[in-house]
C-alpha positions as a Python dict, from the first residue, in 0.01 Angstrom:
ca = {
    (1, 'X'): (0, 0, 0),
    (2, 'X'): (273, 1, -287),
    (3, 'X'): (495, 224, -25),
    (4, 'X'): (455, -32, 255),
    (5, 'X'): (544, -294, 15),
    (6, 'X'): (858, -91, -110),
    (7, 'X'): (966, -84, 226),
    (8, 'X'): (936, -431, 322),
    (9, 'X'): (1152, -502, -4),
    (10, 'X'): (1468, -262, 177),
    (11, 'X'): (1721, -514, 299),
    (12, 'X'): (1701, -454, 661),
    (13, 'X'): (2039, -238, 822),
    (14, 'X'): (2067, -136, 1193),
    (15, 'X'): (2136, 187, 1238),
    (16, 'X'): (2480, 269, 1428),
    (17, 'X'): (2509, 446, 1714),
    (18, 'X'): (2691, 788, 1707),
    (19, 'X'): (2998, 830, 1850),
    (20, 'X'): (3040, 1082, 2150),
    (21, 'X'): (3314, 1260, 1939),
    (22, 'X'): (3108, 1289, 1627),
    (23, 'X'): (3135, 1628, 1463),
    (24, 'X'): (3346, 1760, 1712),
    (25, 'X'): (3671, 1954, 1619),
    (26, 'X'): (4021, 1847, 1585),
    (27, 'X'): (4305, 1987, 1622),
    (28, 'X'): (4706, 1946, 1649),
    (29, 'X'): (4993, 2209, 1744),
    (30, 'X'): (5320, 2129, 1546),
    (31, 'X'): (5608, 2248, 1642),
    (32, 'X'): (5568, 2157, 2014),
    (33, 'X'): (5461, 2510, 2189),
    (34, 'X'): (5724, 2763, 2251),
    (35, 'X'): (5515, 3026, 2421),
    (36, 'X'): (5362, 3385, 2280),
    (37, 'X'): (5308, 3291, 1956),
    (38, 'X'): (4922, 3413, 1967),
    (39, 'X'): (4633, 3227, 1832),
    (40, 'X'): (4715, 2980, 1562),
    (41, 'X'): (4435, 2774, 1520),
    (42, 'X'): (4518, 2464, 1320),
    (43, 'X'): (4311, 2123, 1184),
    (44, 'X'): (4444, 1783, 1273),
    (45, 'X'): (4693, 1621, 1128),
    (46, 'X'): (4703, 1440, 780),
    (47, 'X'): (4760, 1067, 771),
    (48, 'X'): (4663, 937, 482),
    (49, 'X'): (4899, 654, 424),
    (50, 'X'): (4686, 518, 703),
    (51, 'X'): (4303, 639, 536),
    (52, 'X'): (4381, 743, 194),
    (53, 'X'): (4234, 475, -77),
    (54, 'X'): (4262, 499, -377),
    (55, 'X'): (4645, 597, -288),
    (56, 'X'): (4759, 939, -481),
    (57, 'X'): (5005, 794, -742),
    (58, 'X'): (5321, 988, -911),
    (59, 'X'): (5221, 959, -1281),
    (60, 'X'): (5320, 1280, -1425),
    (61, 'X'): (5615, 1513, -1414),
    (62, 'X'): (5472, 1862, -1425),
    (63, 'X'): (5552, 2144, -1592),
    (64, 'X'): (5753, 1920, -1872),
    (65, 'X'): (5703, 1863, -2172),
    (66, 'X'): (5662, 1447, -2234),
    (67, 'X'): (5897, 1362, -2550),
    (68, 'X'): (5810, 1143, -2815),
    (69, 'X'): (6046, 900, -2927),
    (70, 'X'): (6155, 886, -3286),
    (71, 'X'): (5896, 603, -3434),
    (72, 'X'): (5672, 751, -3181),
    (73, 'X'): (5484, 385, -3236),
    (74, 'X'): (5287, 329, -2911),
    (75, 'X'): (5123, 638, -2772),
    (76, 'X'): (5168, 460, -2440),
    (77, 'X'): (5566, 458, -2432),
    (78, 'X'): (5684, 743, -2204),
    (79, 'X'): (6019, 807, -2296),
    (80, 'X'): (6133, 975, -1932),
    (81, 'X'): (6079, 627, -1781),
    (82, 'X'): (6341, 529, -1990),
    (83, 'X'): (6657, 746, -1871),
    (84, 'X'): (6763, 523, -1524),
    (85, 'X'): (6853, 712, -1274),
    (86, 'X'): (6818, 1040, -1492),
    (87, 'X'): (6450, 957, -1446),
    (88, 'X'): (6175, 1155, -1227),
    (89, 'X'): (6037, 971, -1004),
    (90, 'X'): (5728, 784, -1068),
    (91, 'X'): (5527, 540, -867),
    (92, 'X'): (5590, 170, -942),
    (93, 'X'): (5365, -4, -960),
    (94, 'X'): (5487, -356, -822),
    (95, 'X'): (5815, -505, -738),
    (96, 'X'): (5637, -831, -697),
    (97, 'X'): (5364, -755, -493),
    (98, 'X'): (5123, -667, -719),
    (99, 'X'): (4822, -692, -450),
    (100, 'X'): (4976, -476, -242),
    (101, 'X'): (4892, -121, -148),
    (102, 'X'): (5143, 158, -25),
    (103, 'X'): (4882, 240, 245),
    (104, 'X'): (4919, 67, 555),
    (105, 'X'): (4742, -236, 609),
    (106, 'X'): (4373, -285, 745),
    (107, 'X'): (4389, -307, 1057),
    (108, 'X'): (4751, -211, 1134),
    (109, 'X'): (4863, 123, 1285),
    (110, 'X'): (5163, 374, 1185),
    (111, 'X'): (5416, 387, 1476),
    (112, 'X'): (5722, 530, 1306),
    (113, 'X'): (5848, 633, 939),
    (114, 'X'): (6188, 655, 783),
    (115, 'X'): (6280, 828, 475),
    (116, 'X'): (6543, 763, 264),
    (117, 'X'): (6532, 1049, -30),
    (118, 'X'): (6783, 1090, -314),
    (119, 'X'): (6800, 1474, -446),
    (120, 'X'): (6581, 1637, -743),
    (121, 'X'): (6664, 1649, -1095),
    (122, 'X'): (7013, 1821, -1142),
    (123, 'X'): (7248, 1971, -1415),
    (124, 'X'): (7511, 1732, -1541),
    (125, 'X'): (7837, 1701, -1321),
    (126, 'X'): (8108, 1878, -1447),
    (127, 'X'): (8309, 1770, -1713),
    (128, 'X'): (8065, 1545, -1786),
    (129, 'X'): (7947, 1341, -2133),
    (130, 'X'): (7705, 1627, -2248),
    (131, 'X'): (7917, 1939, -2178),
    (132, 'X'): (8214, 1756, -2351),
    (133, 'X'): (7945, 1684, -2677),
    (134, 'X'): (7863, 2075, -2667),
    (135, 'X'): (8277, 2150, -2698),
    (136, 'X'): (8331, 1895, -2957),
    (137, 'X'): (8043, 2059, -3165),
    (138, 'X'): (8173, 2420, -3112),
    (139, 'X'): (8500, 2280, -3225),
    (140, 'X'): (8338, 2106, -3523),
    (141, 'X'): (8145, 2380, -3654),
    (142, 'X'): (8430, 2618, -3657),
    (143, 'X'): (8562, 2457, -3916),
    (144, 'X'): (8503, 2391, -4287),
    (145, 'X'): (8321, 2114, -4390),
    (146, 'X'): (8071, 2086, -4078),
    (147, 'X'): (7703, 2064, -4190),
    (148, 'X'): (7360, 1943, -4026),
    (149, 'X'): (7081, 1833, -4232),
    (150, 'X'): (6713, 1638, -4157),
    (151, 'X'): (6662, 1556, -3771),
    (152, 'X'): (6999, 1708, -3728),
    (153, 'X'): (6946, 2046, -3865),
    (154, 'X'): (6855, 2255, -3505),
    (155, 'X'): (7258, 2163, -3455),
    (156, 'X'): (7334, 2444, -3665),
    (157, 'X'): (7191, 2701, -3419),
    (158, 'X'): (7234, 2463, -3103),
    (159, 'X'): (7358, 2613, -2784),
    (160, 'X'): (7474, 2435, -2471),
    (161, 'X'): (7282, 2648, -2203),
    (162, 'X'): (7310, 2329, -1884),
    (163, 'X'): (7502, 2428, -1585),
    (164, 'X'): (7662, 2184, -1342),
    (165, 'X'): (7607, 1998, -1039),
    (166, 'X'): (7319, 2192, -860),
    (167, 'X'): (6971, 2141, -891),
    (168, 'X'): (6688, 2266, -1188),
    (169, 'X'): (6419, 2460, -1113),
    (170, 'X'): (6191, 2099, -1117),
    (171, 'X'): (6444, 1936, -881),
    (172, 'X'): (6375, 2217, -626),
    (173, 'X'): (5980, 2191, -714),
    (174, 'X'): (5975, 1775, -689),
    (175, 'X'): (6129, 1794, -330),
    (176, 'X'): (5900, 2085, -220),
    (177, 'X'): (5563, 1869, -321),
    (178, 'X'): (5756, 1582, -171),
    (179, 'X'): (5739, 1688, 161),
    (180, 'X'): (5400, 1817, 77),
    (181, 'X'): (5323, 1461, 2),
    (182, 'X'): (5487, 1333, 306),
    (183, 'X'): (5289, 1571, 560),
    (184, 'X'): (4998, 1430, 421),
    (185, 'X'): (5057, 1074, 447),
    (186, 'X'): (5274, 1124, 787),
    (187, 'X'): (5184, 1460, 951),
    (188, 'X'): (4994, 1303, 1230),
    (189, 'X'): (5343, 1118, 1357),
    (190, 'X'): (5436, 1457, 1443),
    (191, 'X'): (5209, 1471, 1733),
    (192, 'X'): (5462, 1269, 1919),
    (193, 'X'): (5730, 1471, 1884),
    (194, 'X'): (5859, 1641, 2157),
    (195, 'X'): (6121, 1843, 2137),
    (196, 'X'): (6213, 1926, 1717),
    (197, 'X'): (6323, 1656, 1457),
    (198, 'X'): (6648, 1649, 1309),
    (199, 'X'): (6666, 1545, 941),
    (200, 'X'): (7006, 1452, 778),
    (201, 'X'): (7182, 1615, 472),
    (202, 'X'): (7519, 1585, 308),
    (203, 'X'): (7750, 1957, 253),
    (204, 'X'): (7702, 1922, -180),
    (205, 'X'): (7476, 2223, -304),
    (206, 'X'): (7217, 1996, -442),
    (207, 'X'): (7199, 1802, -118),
    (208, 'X'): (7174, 2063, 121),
    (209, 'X'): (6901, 2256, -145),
    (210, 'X'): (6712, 1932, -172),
    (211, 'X'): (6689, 1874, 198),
    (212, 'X'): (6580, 2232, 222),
    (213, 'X'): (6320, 2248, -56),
    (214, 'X'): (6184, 1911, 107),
    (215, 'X'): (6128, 2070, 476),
    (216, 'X'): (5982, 2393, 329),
    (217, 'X'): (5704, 2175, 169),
    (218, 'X'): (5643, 1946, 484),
    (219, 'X'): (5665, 2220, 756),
    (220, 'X'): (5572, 2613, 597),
    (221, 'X'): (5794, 2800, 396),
    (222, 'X'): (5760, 3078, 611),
    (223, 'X'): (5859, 2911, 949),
    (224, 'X'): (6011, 2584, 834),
    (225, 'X'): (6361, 2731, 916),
    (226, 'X'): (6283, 2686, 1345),
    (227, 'X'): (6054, 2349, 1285),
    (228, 'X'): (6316, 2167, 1274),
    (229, 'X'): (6684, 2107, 1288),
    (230, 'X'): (6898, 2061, 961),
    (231, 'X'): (7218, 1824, 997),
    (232, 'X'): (7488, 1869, 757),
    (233, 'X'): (7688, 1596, 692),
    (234, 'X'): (8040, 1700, 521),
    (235, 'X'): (8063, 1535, 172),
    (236, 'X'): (8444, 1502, 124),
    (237, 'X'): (8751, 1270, 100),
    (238, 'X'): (8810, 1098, 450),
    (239, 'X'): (8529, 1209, 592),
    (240, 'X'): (8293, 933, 733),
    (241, 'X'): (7934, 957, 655),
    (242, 'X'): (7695, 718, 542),
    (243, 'X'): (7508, 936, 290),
    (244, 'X'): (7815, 937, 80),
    (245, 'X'): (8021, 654, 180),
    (246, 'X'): (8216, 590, -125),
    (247, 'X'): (8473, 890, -10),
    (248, 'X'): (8555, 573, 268),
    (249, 'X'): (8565, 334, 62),
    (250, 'X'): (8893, 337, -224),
    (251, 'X'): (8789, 61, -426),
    (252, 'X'): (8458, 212, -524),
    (253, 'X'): (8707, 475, -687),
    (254, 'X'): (8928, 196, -880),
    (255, 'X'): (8972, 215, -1250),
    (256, 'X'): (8902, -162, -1213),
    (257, 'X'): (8630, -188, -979),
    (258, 'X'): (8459, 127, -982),
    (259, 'X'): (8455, 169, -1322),
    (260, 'X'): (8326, -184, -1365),
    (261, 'X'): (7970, -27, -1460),
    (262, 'X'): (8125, 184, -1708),
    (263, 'X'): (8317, -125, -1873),
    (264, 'X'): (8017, -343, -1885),
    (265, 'X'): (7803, -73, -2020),
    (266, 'X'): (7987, 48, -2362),
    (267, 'X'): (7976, -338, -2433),
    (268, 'X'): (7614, -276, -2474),
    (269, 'X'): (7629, 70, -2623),
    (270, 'X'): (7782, -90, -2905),
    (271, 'X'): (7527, -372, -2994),
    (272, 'X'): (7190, -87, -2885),
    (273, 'X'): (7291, 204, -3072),
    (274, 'X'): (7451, 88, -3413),
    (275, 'X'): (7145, 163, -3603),
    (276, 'X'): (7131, 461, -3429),
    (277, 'X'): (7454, 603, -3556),
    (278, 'X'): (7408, 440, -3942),
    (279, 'X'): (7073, 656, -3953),
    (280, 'X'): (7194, 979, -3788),
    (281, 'X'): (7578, 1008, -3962),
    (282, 'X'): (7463, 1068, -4262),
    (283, 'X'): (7277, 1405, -4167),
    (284, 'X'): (7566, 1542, -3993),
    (285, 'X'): (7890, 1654, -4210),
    (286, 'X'): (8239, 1699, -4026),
    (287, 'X'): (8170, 1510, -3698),
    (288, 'X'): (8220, 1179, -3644),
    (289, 'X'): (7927, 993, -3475),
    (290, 'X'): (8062, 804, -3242),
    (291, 'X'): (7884, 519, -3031),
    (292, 'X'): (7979, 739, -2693),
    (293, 'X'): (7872, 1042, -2881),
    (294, 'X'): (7512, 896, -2921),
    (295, 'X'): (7511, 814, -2537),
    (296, 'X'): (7593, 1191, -2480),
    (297, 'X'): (7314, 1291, -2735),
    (298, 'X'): (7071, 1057, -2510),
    (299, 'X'): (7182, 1243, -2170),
    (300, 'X'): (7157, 1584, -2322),
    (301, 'X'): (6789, 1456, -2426),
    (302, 'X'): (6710, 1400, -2006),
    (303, 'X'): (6924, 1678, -1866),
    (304, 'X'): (6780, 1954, -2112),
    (305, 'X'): (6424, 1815, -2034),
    (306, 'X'): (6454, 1845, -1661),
    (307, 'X'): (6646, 2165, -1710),
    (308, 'X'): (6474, 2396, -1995),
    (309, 'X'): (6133, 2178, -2013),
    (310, 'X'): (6231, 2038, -2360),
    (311, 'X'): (6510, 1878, -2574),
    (312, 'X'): (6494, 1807, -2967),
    (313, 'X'): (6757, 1541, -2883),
    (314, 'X'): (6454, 1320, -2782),
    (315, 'X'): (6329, 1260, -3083),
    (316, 'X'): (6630, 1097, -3274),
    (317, 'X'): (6592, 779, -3069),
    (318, 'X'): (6381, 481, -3140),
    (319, 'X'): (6144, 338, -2833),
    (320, 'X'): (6395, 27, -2856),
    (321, 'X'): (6716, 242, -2858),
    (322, 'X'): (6511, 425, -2547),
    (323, 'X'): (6471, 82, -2380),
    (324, 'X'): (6866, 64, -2474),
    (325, 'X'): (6993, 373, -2287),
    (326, 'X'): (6758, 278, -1946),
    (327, 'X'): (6942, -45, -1978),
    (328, 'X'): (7290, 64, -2011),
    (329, 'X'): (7247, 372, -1707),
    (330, 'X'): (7119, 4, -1530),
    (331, 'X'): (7339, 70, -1205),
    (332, 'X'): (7362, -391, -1166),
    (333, 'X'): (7753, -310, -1156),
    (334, 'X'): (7848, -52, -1108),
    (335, 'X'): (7658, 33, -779),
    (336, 'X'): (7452, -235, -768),
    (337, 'X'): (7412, -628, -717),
    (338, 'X'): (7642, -713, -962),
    (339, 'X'): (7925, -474, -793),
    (340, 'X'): (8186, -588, -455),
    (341, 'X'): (8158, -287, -314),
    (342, 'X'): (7797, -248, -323),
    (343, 'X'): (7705, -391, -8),
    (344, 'X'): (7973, -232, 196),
    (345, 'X'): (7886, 64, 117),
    (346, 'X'): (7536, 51, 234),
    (347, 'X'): (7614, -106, 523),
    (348, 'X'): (7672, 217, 730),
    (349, 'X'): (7299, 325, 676),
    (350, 'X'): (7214, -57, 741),
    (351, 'X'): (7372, -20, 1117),
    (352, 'X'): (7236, 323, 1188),
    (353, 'X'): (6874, 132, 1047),
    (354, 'X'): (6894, -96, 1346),
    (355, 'X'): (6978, 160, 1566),
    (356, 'X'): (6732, 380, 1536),
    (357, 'X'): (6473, 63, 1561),
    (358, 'X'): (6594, -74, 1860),
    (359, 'X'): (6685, 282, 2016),
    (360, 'X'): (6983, 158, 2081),
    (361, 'X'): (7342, 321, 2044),
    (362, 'X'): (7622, 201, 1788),
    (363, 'X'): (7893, 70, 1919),
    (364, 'X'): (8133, -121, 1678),
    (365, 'X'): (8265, 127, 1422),
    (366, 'X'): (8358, -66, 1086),
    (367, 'X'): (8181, 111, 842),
    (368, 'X'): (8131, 416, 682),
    (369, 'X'): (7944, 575, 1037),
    (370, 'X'): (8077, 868, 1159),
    (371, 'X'): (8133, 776, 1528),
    (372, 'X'): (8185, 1150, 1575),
    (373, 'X'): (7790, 1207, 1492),
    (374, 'X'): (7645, 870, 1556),
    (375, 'X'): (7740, 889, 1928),
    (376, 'X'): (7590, 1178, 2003),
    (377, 'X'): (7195, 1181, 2101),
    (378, 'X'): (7167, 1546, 1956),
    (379, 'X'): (7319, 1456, 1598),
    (380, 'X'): (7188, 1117, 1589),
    (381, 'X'): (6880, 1080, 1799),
    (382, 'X'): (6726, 751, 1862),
    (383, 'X'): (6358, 838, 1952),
    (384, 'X'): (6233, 989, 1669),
    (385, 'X'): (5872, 886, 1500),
    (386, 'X'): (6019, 1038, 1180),
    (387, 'X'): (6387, 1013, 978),
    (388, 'X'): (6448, 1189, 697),
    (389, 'X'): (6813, 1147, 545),
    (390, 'X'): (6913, 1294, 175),
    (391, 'X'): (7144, 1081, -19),
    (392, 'X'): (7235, 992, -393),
    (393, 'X'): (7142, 763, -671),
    (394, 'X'): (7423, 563, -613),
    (395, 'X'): (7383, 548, -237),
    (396, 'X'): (7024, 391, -240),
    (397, 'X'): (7125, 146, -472),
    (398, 'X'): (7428, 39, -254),
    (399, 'X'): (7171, 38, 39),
    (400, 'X'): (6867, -151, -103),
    (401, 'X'): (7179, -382, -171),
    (402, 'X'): (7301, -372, 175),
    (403, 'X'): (6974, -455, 301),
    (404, 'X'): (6944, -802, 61),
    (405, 'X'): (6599, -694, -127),
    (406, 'X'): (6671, -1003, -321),
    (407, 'X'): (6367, -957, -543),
    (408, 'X'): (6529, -683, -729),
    (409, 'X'): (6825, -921, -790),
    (410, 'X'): (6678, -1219, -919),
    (411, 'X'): (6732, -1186, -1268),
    (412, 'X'): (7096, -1112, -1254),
    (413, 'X'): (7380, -1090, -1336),
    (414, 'X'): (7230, -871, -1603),
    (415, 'X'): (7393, -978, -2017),
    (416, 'X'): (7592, -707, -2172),
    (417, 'X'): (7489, -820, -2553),
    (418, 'X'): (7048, -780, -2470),
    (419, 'X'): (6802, -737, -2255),
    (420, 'X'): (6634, -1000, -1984),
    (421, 'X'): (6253, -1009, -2078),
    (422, 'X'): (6099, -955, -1738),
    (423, 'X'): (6409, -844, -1558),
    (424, 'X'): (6379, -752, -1187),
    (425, 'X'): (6697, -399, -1137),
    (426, 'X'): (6553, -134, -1376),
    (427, 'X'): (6746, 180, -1262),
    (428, 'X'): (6421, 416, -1315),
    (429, 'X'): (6236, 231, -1066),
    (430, 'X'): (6553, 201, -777),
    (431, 'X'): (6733, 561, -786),
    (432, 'X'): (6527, 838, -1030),
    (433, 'X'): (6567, 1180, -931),
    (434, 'X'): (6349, 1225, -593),
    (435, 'X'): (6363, 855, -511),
    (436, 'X'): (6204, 745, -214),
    (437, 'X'): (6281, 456, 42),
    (438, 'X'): (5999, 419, 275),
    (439, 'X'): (6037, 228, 560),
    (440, 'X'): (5713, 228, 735),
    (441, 'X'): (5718, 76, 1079),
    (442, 'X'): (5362, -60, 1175),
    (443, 'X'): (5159, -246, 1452),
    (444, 'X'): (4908, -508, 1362),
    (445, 'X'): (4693, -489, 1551),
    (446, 'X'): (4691, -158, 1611),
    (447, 'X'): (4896, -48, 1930),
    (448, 'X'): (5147, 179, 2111),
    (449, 'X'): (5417, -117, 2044),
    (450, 'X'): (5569, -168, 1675),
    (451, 'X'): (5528, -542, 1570),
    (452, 'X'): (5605, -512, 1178),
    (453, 'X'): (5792, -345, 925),
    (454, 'X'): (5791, -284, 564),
    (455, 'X'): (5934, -115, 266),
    (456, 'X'): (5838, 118, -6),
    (457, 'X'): (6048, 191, -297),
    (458, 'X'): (5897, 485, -485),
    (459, 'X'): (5552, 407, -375),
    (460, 'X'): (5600, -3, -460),
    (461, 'X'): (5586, -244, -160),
    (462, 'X'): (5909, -478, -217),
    (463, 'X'): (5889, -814, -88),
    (464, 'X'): (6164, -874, 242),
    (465, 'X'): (6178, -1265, 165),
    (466, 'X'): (6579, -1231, 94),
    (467, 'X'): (6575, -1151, 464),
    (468, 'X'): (6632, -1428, 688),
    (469, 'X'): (6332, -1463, 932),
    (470, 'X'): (6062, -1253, 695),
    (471, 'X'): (5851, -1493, 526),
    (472, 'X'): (5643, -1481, 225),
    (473, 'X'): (5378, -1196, 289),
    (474, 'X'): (5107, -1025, 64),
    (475, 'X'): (5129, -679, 185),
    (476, 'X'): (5540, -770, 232),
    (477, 'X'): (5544, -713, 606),
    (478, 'X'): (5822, -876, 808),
    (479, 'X'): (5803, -925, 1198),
    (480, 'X'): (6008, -645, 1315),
    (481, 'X'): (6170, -879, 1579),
    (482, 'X'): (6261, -1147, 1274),
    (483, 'X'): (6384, -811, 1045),
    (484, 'X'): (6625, -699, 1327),
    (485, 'X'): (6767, -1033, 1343),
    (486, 'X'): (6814, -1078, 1001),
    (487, 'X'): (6982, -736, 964),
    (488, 'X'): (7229, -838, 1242),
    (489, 'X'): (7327, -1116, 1038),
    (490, 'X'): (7343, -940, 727),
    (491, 'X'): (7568, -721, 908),
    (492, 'X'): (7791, -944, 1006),
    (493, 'X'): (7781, -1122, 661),
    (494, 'X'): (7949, -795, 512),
    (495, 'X'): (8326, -726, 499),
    (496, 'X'): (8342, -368, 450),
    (497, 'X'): (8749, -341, 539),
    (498, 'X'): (8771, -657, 280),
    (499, 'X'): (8530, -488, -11),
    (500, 'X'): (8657, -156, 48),
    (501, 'X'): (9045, -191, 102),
    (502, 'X'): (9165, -527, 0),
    (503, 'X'): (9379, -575, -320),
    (504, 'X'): (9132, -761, -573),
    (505, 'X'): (9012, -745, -925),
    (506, 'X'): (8715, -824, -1036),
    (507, 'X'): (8606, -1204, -1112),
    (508, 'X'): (8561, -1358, -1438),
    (509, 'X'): (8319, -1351, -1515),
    (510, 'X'): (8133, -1144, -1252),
    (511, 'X'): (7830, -1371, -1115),
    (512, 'X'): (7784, -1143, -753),
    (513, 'X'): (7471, -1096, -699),
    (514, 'X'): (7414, -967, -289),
    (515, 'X'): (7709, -686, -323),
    (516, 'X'): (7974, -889, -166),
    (517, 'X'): (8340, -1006, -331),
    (518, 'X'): (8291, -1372, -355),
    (519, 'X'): (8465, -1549, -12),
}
């Protein structure tokens, strides 16, 4: 009697009927068959952008060592989030979307994907601040009267041991369990391949090894090398190419213009790091302290991390002085919003954007497109369910720029004597090492034909309402129609021969905030 009553007490479900398919096996063939490779059973293909929830964030940066700050006050404070672009990449967690979920929509389907990825964690460039703080040490302590005591004492045995340029052992492993990553959220876009992808690289060491590590981890190390098809792009003075445009565009090379970021940032170098340098000259005898010094000190404190796993130069910074240094590597103008250049030199990869969306061929060449390449359906093909194209720090914040994510501008210009609360262009979250731009190209409903589009910046949806036609949207999706139009007009707002070859200087004071020289 009690079990009947039990029973009656069960909220009452109806069973569902099973599926035909239920329990039977799946499987997909990537690369398209060739013929005689013998058996190779597979499983189906990942897509868990599309099923995976919770989504897998980036929240750790594997094998190194987290530093601790100097007051090491809040537990909480991660000190690598802190370095700009000298920054691994993390997921954000909004850009003003905060109900918003990388995975696609409910309801929507994955049609198409394109990747925008900036290289792994590198040595310095040559010449650079750090190597040039090593020399003046050497030089320093080969003299009389130089002498390191407290937090400065490990300078007396210190050793420069950075190289230059290429990437670190965790720059090659980040881009590997990238494309990892990516198979699993994309892999099932490769079923509509049919002949082999071709993903875009620039000639630089670090590009060409990024691009590499990246495929081994998406396709198989062992057979990744006839998966797919590797462009090269040449990286070089007058050569056209949108992953590296500023070799097209002089005045991103101007001791004025270019070096505008530069200018704006020692201004704030001098207010951040003053009690930096009154606490830290007195433990070092023989060298002078300088403000640019302390910058250098900050850099060696990234590039040694993501190098040799650790760097004692970590600790001799304050959490605030940390919040300092992201905000001075701030790329607002130098490469950024706040810079005339900016725009035009996104705008190539803006116009090769639009045609790969609409499949349709370029035709007007005023940008930093190599017409060469871009013409050709074997080089640039226009059918493709998946892009992938390797670029710089720089280079995505020139093209997030280009593409008028106004969200990410809308507290600026930036201040060069503190920092915005709440400001909206933090470097770390733009253009880290391994940054991803995700353009994820959707139908909702569901269906063979693409009806939306939306962006991911390092795993944060960013909202497209600076784009004329997108409206105000939750999961930031844009009608693909209304983001094609809007792109043609922010096309045609841009004056790369202006920008990038007119004689200008810089306004005073400097209030741009799309990318663009003031009309």
């Amino acid at each position: 009697m009690l079990a009947a009553v039990l029973l009656l007490a069960l909220p009452f479900c109806t069973a569902e009927s099973a599926s035909s398919y239920a329990g039977s096996t799946v499987v997909d063939s990537y690369p398209p068959p060739v013929g005689y490779a013998g058996p190779t059973p597979t499983g189906a293909e990942p897509e868990a952008i599309v099923t995976a929830i919770p989504f897998s964030k980036v929240e750790t940066a594997f094998p190194l060592s987290r530093p601790n700050s100097a007051d090491g006050a809040d537990i909480t404070f991660n000190v690598m989030r802190h370095w700009g672009n000298l920054s691994p990449m993390y997921s954000v967690e909004s850009f003003g979307l905060p109900d918003a979920s990388p995975v696609i929509p409910e309801g929507c389907g994955l049609n198409a994907v394109h990747l925008l990825m900036r290289h792994g964690a590198r040595y310095p460039t040559s010449d650079s601040g750090p190597s040039k703080f090593a020399a003046k040490i050497h030089s320093a302590a080969s003299k009389d009267g130089f002498s390191v005591t407290g937090d400065l004492e490990f300078l007396a045995t210190w050793t420069y041991e950075l190289g230059a340029e290429i990437l670190t052992p965790f720059g090659r492993d980040s881009l590997f369990s990238n494309g990892v990553a990516f198979r699993y959220r994309y892999g099932k876009l490769l079923n509509a391949f049919t002949d082999l992808p071709v993903f875009r690289t620039t000639s630089q060491d670090r590009m060409l090894d990024s691009a590499l590590n990246f495929a081994a981890g998406f396709f198989e190390v062992r057979t990744y090398e006839t998966d797919y098809h590797q462009e090269i792009i040449i990286e070089g003075d007058n050569f056209n190419n949108t992953l590296s445009p500023y070799y097209v565009c002089p005045n991103s090379n101007t001791a004025d213009i270019g070096n505008f970021g530069s200018t704006q940032a020692s201004k704030w170098a001098d207010i951040y790091l003053q009690d930096a340098r009154m606490r830290l000259q007195p433990m070092i005898q023989g060298f002078n302290m300088s403000i640019s010094r302390l910058v250098d000190m900050q850099s060696l404190c990234a590039y040694e991390t993501v190098a040799l796993g650790y760097s004692k130069f970590c600790d001799l910074f304050t959490e605030e002085e940390w919040e300092g240094y992201e905000y001075y590597i701030d790329f607002w103008y130098g490469d950024g919003p706040g810079n005339p250049t900016a725009a035009a030199q996104g705008l190539g990869y803006v116009q090769e954007l639009v045609a790969r969306l609409t499949h349709t061929p370029i035709s007007v060449w005023n940008s930093s497109t190599n017409s060469t390449l871009d013409s050709s359906n074997i080089t640039f093909p226009l059918n493709q369910p998946i892009y992938v194209d390797a670029t710089h720090d720089t280079v995505i914040s020139s093209i997030v720029t280009a593409l008028n994510f106004t969200s990410l501008a809308a507290t600026g210009p930036l201040p060069t004597d503190h920092i915005p609360p709440h400001r909206s262009y933090i470097a770390s979250q733009i253009a880290p090492f391994a940054s991803q731009l995700v353009a994820q190209v959707l139908s909702c409903p569901a269906s063979e034909e693409p009806t939306h589009i939306r962006f991911l910046l390092n795993d944060g949806v960013v909202p497209l309402t600076g784009i004329h036609g997108c409206t105000e949207d939750s999961n930031g999706l844009c009608a693909l129609p209304s983001f094609i139009s809007g792109m043609h007009e922010r096309i045609g707002q841009i004056n790369f021969a202006h920008d990038c070859f007119a004689n200008y200087t810089m306004p005073n004071p400097d209030d741009i905030i799309d990318g663009r020289y003031p009309s």
